[in-house]
Coordinates of C-alpha atoms and ligand atoms in Angstrom, one line a residue:
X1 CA -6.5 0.7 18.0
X2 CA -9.3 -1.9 17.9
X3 CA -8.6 -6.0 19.2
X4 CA -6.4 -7.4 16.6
X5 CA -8.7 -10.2 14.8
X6 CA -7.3 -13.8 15.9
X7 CA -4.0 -15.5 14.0
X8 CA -4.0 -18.1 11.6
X9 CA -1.6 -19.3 13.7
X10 CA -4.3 -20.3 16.2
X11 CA -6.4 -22.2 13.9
X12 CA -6.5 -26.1 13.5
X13 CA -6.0 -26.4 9.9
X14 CA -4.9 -30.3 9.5
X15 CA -6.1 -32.0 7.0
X16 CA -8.7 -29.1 6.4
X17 CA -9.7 -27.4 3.2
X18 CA -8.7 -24.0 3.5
X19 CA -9.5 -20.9 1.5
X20 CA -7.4 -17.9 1.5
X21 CA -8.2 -14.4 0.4
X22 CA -4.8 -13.1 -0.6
X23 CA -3.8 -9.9 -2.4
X24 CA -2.9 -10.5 -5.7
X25 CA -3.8 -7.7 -7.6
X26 CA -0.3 -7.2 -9.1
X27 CA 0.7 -4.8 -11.9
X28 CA 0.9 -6.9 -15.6
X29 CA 2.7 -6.2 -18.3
X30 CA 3.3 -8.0 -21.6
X31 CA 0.9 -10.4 -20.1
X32 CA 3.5 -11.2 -17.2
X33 CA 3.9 -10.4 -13.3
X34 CA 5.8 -7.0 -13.8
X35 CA 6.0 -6.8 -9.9
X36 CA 5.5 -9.9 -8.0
X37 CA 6.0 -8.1 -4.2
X38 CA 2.5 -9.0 -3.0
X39 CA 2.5 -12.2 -4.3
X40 CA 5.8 -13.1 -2.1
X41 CA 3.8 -11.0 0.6
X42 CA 1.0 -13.3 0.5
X43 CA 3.8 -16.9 0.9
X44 CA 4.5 -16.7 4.4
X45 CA 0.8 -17.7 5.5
X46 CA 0.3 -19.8 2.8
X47 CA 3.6 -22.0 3.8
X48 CA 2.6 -21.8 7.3
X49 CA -1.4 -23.4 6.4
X50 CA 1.0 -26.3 4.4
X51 CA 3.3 -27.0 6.9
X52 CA 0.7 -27.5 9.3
X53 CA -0.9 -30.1 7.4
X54 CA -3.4 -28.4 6.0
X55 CA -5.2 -31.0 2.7
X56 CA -5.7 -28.1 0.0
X57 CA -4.8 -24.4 -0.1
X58 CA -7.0 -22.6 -2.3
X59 CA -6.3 -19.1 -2.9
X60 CA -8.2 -16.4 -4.6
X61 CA -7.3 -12.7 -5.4
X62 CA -9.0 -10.1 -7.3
X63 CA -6.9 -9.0 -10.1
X64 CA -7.4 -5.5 -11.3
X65 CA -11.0 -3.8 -12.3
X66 CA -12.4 -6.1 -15.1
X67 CA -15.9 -4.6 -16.4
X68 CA -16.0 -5.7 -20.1
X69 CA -15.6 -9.2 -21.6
X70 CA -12.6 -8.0 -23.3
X71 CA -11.4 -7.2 -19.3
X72 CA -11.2 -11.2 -18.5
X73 CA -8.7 -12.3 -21.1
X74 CA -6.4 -9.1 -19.7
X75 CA -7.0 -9.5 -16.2
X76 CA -7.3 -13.5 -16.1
X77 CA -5.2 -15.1 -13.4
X78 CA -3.0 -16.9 -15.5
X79 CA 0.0 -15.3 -15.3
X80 CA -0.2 -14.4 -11.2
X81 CA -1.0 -18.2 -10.8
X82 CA 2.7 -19.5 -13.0
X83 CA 4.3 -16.9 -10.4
X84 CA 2.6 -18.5 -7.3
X85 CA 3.7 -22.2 -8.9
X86 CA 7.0 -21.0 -9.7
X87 CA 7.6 -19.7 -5.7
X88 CA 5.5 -22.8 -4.3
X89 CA 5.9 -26.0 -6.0
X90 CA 3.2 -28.2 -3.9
X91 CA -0.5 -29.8 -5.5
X92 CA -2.1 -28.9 -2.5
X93 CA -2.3 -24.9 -3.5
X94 CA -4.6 -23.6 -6.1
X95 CA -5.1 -20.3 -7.4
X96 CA -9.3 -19.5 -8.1
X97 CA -10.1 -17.1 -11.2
X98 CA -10.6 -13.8 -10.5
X99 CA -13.1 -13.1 -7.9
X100 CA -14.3 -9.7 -10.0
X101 CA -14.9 -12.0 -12.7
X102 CA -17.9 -12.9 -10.7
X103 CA -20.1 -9.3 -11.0
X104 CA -21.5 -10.2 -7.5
X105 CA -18.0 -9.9 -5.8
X106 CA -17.7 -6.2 -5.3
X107 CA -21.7 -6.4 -4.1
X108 CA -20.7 -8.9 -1.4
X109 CA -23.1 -10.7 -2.8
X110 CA -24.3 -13.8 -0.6
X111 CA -24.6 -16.3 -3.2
X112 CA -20.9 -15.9 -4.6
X113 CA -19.8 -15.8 -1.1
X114 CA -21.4 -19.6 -0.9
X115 CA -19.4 -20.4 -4.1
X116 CA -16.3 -19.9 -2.8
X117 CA -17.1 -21.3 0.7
X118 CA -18.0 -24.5 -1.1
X119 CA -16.2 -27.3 0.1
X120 CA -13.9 -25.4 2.4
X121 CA -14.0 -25.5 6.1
X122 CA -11.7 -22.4 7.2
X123 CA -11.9 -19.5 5.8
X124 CA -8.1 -17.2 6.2
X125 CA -7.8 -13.4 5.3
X126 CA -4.6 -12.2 4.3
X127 CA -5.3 -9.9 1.7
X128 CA -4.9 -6.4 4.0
X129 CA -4.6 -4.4 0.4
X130 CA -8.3 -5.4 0.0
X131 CA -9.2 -5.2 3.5
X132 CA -11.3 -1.9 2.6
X133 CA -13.3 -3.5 0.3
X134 CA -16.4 -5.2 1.8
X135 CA -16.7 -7.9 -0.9
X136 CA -17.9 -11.1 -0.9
X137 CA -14.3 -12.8 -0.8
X138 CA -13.2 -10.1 1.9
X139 CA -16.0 -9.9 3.9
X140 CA -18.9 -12.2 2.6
X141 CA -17.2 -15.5 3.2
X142 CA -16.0 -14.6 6.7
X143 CA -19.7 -15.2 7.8
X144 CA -19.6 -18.7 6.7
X145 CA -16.5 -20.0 7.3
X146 CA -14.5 -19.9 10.9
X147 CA -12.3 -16.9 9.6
X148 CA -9.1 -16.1 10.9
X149 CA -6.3 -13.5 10.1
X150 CA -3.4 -14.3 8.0
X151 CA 0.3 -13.7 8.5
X152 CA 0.4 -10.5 6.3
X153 CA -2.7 -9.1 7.0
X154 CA -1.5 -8.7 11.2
X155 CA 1.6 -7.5 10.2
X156 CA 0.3 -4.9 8.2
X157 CA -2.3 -4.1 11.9
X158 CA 0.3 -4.3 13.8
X159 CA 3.3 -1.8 12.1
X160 CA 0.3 0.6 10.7
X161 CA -0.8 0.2 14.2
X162 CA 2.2 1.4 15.9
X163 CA 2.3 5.0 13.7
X164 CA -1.6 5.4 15.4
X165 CA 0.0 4.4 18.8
X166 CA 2.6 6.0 21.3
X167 CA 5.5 6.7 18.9
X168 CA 9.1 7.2 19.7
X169 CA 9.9 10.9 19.2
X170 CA 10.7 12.8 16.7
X171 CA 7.8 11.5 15.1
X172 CA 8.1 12.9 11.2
X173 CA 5.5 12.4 8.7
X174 CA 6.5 13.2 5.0
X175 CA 3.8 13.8 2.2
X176 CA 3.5 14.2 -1.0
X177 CA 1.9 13.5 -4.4
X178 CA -0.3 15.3 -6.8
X179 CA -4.0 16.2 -4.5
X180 CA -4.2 17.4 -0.9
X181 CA -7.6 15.5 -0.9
X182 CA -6.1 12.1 -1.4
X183 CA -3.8 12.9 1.7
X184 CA -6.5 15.0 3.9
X185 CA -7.7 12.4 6.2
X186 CA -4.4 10.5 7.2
X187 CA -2.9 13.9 7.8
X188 CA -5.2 15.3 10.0
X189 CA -5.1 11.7 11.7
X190 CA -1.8 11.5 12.5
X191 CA -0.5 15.2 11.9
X192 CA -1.5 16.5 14.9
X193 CA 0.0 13.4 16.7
X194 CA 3.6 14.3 14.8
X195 CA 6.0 16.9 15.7
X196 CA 7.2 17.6 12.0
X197 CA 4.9 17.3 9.0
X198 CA 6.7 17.9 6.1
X199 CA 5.1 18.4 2.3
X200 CA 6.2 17.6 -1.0
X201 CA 5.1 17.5 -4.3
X202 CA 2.6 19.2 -6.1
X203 CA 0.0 18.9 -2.9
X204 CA 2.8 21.7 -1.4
X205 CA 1.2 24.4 -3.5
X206 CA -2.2 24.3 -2.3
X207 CA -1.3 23.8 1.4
X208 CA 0.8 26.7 0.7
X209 CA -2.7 29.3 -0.2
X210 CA -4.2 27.4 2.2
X211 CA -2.9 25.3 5.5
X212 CA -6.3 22.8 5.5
X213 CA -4.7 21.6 8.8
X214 CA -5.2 22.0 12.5
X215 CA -1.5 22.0 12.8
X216 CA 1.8 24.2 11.2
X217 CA 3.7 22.0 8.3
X218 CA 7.2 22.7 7.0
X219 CA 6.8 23.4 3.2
X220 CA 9.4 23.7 0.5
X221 CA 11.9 26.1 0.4
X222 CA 12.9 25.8 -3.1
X223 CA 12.0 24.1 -6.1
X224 CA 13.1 22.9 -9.4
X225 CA 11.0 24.9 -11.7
X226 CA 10.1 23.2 -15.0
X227 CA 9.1 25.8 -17.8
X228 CA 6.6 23.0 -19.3
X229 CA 5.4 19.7 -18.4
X230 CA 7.9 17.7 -19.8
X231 CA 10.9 15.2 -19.0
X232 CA 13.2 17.7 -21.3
X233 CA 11.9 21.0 -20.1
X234 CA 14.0 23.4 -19.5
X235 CA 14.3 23.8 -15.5
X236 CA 15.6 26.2 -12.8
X237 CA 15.7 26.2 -9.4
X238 CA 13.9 28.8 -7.8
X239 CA 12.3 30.0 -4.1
X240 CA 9.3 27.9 -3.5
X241 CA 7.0 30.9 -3.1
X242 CA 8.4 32.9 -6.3
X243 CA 8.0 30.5 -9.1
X244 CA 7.8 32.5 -12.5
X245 CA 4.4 33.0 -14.2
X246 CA 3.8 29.4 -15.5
X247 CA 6.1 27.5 -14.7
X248 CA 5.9 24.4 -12.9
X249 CA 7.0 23.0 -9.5
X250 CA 8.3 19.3 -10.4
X251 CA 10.5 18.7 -7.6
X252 CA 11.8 19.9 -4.0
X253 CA 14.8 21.8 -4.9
X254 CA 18.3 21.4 -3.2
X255 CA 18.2 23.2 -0.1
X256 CA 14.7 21.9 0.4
X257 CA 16.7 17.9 0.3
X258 CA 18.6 19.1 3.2
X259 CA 16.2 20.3 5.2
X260 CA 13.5 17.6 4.7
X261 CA 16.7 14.8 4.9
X262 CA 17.9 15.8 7.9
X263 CA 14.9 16.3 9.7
X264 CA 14.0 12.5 8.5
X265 CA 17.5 11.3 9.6
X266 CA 17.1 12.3 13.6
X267 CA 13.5 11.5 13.5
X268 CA 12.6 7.9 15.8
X269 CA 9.8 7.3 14.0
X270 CA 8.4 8.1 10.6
X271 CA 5.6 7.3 7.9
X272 CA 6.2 8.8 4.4
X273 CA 3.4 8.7 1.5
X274 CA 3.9 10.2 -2.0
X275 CA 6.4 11.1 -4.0
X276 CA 8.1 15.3 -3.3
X277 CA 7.9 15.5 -7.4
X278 CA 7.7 14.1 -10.9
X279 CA 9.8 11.1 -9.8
X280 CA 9.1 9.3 -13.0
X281 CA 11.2 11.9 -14.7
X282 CA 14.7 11.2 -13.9
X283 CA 15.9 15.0 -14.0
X284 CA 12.8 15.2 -11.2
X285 CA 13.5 12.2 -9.3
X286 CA 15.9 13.7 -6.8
X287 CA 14.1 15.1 -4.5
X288 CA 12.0 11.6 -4.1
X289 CA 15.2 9.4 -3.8
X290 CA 16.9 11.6 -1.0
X291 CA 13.6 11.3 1.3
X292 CA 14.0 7.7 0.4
X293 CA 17.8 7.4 1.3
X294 CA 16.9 9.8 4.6
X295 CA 14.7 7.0 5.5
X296 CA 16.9 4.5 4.9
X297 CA 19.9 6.3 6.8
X298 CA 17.1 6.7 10.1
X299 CA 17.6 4.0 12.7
X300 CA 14.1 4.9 13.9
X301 CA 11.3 2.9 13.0
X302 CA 10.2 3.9 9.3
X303 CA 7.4 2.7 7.5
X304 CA 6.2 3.6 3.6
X305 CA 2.6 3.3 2.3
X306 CA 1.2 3.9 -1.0
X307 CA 2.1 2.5 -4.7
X308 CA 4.4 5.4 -5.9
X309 CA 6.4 6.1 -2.4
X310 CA 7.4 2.3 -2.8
X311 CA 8.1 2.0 -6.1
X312 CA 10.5 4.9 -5.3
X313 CA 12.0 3.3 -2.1
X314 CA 12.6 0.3 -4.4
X315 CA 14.2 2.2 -7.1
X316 CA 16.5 3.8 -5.2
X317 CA 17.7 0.1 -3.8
X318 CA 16.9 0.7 -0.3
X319 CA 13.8 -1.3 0.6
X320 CA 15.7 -3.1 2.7
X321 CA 16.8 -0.3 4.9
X322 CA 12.8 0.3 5.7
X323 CA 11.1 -0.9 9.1
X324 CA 7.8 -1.8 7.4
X325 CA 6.8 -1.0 3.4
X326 CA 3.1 -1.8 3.4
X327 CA 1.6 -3.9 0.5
X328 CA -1.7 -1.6 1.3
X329 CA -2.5 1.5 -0.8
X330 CA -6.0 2.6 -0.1
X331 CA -6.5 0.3 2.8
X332 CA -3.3 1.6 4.7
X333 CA -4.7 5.3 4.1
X334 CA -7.9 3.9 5.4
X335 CA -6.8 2.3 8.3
X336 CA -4.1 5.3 9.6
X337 CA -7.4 7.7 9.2
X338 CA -8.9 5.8 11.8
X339 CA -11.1 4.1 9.9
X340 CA -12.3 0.2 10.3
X341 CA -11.4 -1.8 7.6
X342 CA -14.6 -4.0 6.5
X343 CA -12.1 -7.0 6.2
X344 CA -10.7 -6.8 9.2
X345 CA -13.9 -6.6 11.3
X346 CA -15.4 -9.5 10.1
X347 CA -12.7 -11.7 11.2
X348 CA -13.8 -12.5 15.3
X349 CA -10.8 -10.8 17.6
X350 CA -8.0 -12.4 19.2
Ligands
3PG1 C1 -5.2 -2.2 -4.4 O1 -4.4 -2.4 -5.3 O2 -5.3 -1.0 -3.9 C2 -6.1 -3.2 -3.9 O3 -5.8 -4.5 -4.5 C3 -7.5 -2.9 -4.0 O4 -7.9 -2.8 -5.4 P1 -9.2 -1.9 -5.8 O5 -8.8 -0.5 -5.5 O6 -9.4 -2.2 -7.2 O7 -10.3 -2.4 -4.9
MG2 MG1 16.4 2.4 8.4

């Protein structure tokens, strides 16, 4: 892996104006913070810039993919900022408006890069869910501001890191989730470096007619067959490679739990991404929530990337049992295909 970029930890912050690209983009509902996990992600860095004596801490996020004016009353910062004041109670933070309320954000466009530099003399990048965005907040500002790396952001390098690094063996990597495509890059990354790849989910079936791969994988075995798609359907569990004529593969079946479980258990180190079903669906959850407790029963080093693989780790109440749950979707796929993440580069190394 490339030079880590240089730690917040290293710049001289006192009495500074500092402005900190944090990920914020959190999921709403009702108008409210339905999951606030990247927004306690994002503390640790922000603490650490007002302990050391930093004079004002402004932070700004984008916050989901506003195009209309209708967008910027739903995707306003409002209720993200009351979540932030509710966690740190000091007048030296603020939270900015939307960056994508700006249309030149997402064209790292110079001139809104200048706005937000305005007034600030160190420029921190914490926001390692947006670091593959080249944006002006991301990337842009980086250019005009001494820009160093926050808290999260390394943390995130440095576990991802380790998966692309000499691993403890057995190294296992679990897929899953609806398109092989999505997955096709980070597999062929690290696959080859694995000694068990094992797929899930719906991608299973077209791996199945078709390895895309340089290396073997261990499919399903069996499969709970749904004879519609639908939370009631009626269901069956049948051989992975005999479903009946339309019926559909919504979860790993029971002997395929086993397998996959015990294979995670004795592993040293292991990345998992995507749900093995219709996890959504509790009567097609299972499958999901035993590669989730298999992870949380391994004392290797585990680590979980991707929106629906943690919101399954969480629901089945192990989170805490998991090395490293990244706070990155597209960027930790990004990064663990090899790939430099625009964010990250523009911050000088360590
Ligand atoms: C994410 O949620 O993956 C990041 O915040 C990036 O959001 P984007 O895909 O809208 O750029
Ligand atoms: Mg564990």
């Amino acid at each position: 892996m490339a030079a880590l970029p240089r730690s917040v930890e290293t710049a001289d912050v006192d009495g500074r104006v500092v402005l900190v690209r944090s990920d914020l983009n959190v999921p709403l509902e009702d108008g409210r913070v339905a999951d606030d996990t990247r927004i306690r992600a994002s503390l640790p860095t922000i603490r650490l810039l007002l302990e050391r004596g930093a004079r004002e801490v402004r932070v700004c996020s984008h916050l989901g993919r506003p195009k209309t004016d209708e967008d910027k009353a739903r995707y306003a910062m409002t209720p993200v900022r009351d979540r932030v004041a509710e966690l740190v109670s000091d007048v030296r933070v603020t939270v900015l408006e939307n960056t994508r309320f700006n249309a030149g954000e997402t064209k790292n466009d110079p001139e809104f890069a200048r706005e937000l530099a305005e007034g600030c003399d160190v420029y921190v990048n914490d926001a390692f869910g947006s670091a593959h965005r080249a944006h002006s907040s991301t990337v842009g500002v980086a250019r005009l501001l001494p820009a160093y790396a926050g808290v999260l952001l390394l943390d995130e390098l440095r576990n991802l890191g380790t998966l692309l690094g000499d691993v403890e063996r057995p190294y296992v990597i679990v897929s899953g989730g609806a398109k092989v495509e999505d997955k096709v890059g980070v597999l062929q990354n690290l696959g080859g470096r694995a000694d068990e790849v094992l797929i899930g989910g719906k991608m299973a079936e077209e791996v199945r007619q078709e390895n895309p791969f340089s290396f073997d994988v261990v499919l399903p075995t069996d499969v709970v067959a749904a004879a519609a798609f639908d939370a009631d359907a009626e269901t069956r569990v049948t051989r992975f490679d005999d479903l009946p004529n339309g019926w559909l593969g919504l979860d790993v079946g029971p002997e395929t739990r086993t397998d996959f479980g015990a294979r995670i258990r004795a592993a040293k180190t292991v990345f998992w991404n995507g749900p093995m079903g219709v996890f959504e669906w509790p009567r097609f959850a299972e499958g999901t929530y035993e590669i989730a407790r298999a992870l949380a029963d391994c004392d290797g080093f585990t680590v979980v990337g991707g929106g629906d693989s943690v919101r399954a780790v969480q629901e089945a109440g192990i989170a805490d049992r998991i090395s490293w749950i990244s706070t990155g979707g597209g960027a930790s796929l990004e990064l663990l295909e090899g790939k430099e993440l625009p964010g990250v580069a523009a911050i000088p190394a360590a």
